[in-house]
CSV table of C-alpha atoms in Angstrom, one decimal:
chain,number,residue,atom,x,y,z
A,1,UNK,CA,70.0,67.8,34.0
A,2,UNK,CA,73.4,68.6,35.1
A,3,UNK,CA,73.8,69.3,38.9
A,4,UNK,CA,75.2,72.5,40.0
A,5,UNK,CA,78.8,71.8,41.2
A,6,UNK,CA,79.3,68.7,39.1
A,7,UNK,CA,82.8,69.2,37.6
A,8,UNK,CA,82.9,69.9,33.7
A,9,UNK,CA,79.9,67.8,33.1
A,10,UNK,CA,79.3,68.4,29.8
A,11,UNK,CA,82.1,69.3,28.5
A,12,UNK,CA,84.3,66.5,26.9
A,13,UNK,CA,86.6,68.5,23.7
A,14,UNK,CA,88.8,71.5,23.6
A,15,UNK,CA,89.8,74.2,21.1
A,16,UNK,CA,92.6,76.1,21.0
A,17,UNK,CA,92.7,79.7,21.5
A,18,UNK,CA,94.9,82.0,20.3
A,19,UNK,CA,96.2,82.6,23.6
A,20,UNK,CA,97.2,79.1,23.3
A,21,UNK,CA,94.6,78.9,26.3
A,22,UNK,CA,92.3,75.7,25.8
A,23,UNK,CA,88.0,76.8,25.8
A,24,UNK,CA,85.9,73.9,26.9
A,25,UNK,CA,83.4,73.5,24.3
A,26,UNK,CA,80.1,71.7,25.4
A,27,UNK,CA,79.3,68.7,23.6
A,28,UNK,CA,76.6,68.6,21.7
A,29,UNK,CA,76.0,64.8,22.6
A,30,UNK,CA,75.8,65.6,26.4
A,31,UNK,CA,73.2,66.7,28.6
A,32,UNK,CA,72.4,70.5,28.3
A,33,UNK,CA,74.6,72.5,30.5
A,34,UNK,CA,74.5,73.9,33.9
A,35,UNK,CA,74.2,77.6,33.9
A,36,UNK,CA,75.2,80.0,36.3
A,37,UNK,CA,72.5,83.0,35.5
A,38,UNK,CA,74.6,86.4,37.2
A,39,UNK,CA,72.7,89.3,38.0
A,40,UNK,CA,74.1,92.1,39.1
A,41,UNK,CA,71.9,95.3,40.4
A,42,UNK,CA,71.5,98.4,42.4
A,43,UNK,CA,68.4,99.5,43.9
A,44,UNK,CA,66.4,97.0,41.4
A,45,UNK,CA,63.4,96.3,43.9
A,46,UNK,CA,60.6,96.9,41.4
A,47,UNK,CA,61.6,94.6,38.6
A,48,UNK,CA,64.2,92.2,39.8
A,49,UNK,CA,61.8,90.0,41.3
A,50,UNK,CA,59.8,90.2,37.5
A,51,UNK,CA,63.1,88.5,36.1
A,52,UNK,CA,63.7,86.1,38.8
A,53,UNK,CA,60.0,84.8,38.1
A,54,UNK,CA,61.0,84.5,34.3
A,55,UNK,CA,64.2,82.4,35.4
A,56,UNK,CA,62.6,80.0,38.3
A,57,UNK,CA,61.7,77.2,35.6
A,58,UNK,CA,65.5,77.1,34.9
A,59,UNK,CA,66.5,77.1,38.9
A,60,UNK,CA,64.1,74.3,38.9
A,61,UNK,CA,65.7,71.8,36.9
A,62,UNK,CA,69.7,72.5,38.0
A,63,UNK,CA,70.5,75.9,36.7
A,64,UNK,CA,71.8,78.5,39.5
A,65,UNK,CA,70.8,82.1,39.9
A,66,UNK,CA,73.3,84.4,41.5
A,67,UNK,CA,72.2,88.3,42.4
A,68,UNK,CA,75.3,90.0,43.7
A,69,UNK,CA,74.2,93.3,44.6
A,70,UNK,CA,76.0,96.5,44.8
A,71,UNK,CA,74.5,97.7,48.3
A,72,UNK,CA,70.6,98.6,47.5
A,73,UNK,CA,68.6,100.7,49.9
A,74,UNK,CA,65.1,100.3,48.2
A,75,UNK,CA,64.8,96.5,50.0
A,76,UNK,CA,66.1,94.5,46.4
A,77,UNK,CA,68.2,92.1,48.9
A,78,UNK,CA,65.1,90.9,50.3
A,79,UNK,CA,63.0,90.6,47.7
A,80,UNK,CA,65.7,88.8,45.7
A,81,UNK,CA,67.1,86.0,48.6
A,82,UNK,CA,63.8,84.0,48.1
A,83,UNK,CA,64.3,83.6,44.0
A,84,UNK,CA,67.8,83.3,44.1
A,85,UNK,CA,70.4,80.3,44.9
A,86,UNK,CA,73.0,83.0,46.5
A,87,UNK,CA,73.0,86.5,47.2
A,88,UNK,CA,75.9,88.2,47.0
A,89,UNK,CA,77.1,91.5,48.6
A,90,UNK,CA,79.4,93.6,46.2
A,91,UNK,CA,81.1,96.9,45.9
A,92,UNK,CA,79.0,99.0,43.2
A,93,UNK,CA,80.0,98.4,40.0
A,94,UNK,CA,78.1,96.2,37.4
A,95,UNK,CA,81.8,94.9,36.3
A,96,UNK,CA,83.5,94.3,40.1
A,97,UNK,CA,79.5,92.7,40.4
A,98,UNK,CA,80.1,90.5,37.5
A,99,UNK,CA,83.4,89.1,38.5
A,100,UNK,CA,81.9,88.8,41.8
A,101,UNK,CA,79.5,86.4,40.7
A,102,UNK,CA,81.5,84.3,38.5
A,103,UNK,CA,83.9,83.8,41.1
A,104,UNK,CA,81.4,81.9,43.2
A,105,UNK,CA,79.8,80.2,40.4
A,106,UNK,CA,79.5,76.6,39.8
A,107,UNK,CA,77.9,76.1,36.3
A,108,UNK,CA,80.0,75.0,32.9
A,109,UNK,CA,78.9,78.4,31.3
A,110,UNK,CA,77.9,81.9,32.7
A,111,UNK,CA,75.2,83.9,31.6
A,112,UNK,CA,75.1,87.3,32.9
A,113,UNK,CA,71.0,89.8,33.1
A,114,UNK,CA,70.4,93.2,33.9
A,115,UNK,CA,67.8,92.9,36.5
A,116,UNK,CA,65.5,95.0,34.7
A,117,UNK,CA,65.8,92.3,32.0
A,118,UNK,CA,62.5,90.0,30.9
A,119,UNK,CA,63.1,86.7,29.6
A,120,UNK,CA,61.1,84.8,27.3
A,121,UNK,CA,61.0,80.7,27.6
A,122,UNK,CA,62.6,80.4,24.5
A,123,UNK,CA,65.3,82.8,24.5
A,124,UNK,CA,66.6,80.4,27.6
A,125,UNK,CA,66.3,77.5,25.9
A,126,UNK,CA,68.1,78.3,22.2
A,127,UNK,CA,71.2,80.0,25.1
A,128,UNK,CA,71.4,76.2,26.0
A,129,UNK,CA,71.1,75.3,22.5
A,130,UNK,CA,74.1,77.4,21.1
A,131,UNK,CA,76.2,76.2,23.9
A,132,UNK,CA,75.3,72.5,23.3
A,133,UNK,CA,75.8,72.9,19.4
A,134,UNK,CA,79.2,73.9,20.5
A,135,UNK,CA,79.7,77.9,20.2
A,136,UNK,CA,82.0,79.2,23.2
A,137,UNK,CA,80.0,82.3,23.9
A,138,UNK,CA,77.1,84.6,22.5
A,139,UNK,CA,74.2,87.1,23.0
A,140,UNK,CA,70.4,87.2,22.7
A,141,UNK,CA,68.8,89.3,20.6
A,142,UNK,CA,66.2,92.1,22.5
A,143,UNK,CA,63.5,94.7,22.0
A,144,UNK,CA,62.6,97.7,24.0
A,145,UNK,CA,59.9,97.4,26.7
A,146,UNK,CA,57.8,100.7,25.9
A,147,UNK,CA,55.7,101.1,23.3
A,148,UNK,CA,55.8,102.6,19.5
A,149,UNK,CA,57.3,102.1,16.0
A,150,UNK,CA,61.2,104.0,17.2
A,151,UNK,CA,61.7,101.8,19.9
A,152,UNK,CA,61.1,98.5,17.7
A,153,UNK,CA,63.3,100.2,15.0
A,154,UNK,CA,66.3,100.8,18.0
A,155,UNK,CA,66.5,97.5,18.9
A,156,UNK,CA,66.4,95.9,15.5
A,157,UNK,CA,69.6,98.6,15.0
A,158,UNK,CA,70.9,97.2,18.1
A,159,UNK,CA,70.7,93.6,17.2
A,160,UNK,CA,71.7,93.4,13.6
A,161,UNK,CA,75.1,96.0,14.8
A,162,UNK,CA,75.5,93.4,16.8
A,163,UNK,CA,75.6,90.6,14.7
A,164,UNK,CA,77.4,92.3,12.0
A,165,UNK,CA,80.4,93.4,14.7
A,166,UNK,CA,80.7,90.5,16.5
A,167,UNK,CA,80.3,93.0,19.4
A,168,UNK,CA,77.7,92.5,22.3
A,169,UNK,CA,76.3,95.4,25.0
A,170,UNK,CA,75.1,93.7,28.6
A,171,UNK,CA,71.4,94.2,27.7
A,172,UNK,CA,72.1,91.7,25.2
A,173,UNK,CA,72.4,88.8,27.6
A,174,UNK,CA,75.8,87.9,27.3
A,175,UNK,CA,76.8,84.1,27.5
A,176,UNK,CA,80.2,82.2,27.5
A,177,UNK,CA,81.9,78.9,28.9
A,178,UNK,CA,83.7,79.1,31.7
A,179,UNK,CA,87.0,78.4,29.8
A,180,UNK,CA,86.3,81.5,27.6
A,181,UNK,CA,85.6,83.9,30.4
A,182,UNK,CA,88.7,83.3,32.1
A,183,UNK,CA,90.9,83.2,28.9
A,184,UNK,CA,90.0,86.8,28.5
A,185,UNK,CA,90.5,87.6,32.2
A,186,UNK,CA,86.8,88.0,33.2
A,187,UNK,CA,85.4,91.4,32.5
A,188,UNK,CA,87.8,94.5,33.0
A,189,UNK,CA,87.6,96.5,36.4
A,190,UNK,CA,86.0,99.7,34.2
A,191,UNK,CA,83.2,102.1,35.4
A,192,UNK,CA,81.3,101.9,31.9
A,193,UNK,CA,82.1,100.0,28.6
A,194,UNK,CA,82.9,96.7,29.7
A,195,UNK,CA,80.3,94.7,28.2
A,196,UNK,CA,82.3,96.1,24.9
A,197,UNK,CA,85.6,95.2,26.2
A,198,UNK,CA,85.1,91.6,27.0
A,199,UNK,CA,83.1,91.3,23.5
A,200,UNK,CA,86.3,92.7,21.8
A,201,UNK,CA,88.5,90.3,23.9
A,202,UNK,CA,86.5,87.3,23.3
A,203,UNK,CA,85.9,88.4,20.0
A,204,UNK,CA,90.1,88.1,19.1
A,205,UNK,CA,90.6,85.4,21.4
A,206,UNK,CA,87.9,82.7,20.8
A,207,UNK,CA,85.9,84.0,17.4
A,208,UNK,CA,82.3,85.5,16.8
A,209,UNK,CA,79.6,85.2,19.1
A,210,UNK,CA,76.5,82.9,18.4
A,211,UNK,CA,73.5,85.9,17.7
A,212,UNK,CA,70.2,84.5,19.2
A,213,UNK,CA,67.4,85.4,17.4
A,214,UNK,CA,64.7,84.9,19.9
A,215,UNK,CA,64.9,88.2,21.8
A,216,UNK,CA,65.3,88.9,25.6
A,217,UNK,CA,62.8,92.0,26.5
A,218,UNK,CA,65.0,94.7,28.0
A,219,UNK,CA,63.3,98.1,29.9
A,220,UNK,CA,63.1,101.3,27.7
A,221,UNK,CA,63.4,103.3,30.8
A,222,UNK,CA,66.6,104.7,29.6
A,223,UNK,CA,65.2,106.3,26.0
A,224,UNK,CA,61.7,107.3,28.0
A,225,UNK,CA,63.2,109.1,30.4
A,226,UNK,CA,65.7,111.3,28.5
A,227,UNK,CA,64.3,111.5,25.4
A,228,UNK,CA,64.8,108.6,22.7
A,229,UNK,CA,66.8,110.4,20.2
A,230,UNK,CA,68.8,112.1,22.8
A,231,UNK,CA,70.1,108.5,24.1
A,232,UNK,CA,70.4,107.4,21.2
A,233,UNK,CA,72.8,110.4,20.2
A,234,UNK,CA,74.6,110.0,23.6
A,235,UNK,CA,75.5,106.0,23.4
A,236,UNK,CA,77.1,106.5,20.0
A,237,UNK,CA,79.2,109.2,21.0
A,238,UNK,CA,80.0,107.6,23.7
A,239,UNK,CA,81.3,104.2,22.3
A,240,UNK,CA,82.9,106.4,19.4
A,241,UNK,CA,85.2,108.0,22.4
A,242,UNK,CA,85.9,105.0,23.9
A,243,UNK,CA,86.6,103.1,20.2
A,244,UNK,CA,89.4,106.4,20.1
A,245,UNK,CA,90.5,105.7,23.8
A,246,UNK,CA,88.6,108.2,26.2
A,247,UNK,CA,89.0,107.1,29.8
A,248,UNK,CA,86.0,105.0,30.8
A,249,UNK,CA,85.1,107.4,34.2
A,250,UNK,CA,85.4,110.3,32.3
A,251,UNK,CA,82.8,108.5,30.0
A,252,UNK,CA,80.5,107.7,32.7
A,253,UNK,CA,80.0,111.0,34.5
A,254,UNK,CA,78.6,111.7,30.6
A,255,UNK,CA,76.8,108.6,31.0
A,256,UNK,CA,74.8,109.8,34.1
C-alpha cells in the first residue's frame, strides 16, 4: 500500500485536458492509491464517529482521514481527533472546508464524505478500483438511511440523474485525482451549490465521472424532518435557479 506523503506513487501517464492542464491518471498496473478521505462538518457529534468507524480499515493500511471542522460546539472535535490522521480548524463552510482539507492533503486522489455519511466495505474498495482502472474522478452511488418504499425510489432518482448528467451532489461521495481537482481550481468559494459547480467544471474539463454502483448510505434526516415531498420539491427548484443563475446565498437562506 502506498504511504501517505510518497510523491505521485502511482501515478506514471498523463492526459491532456482541455485546459491543456495535464491530469495524472493512476495506473492500473501500480499499487492501489493513497487516498486522502476529507470530511468536512459542523456540529456532527452523533454520527461522525459512526463514519470514522466505517473508514478505520482504510486508515489502517496507508489511507489518510482529514476532518476539518467548521467550529462545532456539540464536542465533534473530540470525538473526531482519535479516528482521524489530522484535525483541521476551518471557517464554516463545507466548500472553504473542502479546500481546507485538500490543501493539507497528501494522497494521489481526494475523496471528500458528509460526516453523516455510512460507508459500506465495498463502496471503498470499487473508489480504488475506478481510480486504478484509470478514470480521473467519480461518485458513489447512495440510498437514504430511513425507512420505506419513497425513500428507496429518491435515491434511485438521485443516482441514475446522476449518471445520466454526468453531474454529482456531495452526498454522492465525490472522488478525483489530485491533477483534476486543481485543474478546475478546487471547489468554488459558494455558500450552497458547489458540489454542482466542480461536477460541471470537471465534467467540461476532464470528461464524465466513473458512477459506482455499490452505494454509500447517506442520512435521510433532511426528507424526515421537512417532509419528503417538500425537499424534494425544494432541491429542484433550487438547482433550477441556480442552472438560470440565482446567486448561491440567496439560494441558501431558501436552503435553511
Amino acid at each position: 500500500m502506498p504511504v501517505p506523503g510518497h510523491p505521485a506513487r502511482g501515478l506514471k501517464r498523463t492526459v491532456a485536458l482541455s485546459s491543456g492542464a495535464p491530469a495524472r491518471v493512476l495506473d492500473p498496473a501500480a499499487p492501489p492509491p493513497c487516498l486522502s478521505i476529507i470530511i468536512p462538518c459542523l456540529n456532527e457529534v452523533a454520527r461522525l464517529p459512526m463514519l470514522l468507524n466505517d473508514l478505520a480499515p482504510m486508515r489502517s493500511v496507508g489511507h489518510e482521514i482529514i476532518v476539518v471542522d467548521g467550529g462545532s460546539r456539540d464536542g465533534t472535535q473530540e470525538q473526531a481527533a482519535p479516528g482521524a490522521d489530522r484535525l483541521l480548524l476551518s471557517a464554516p463552510g463545507r466548500a472553504l472546508q473542502m479546500n481546507a482539507g485538500a490543501a493539507a492533503a497528501r494522497g494521489d486522489a481526494l475523496w471528500f464524505l458528509h460526516a453523516d455519511t455510512r460507508v459500506p466495505p465495498r463502496v471503498a474498495a470499487e473508489v480504488l478500483a475506478a481510480l486504478r482502472a484509470g478514470h480521473a474522478w467519480g461518485r458513489c452511488g447512495v440510498r437514504l438511511s430511513g425507512d420505506g418504499a419513497v425513500l428507496w425510489v429518491i435515491a434511485g432518482l438521485m443516482n441514475l440523474r446522476s449518471c445520466l448528467t454526468g453531474i454529482a451532489t456531495g452526498d454522492q461521495g465525490i472522488f478525483l485525482t489530485r491533477s483534476a481537482f486543481d485543474a478546475v481550481g478546487g471547489f468554488p468559494g459558494i455558500v450552497l451549490m458547489e458540489d454542482i459547480s466542480i461536477s460541471r467544471a470537471l465534467k467540461r474539463k476532464v470528461g464524465r465521472p466513473a458512477c459506482i454502483r455499490s452505494r454509500l448510505v447517506s442520512s435521510s434526516r433532511r426528507w424526515e424532518e421537512r417532509g419528503v415531498w417538500g425537499t424534494v420539491l425544494l432541491m429542484w427548484r433550487l438547482r433550477l435557479a441556480y442552472w438560470l443563475g440565482a446567486d448561491p446565498a440567496r439560494l441558501a437562506r431558501r436552503y435553511r
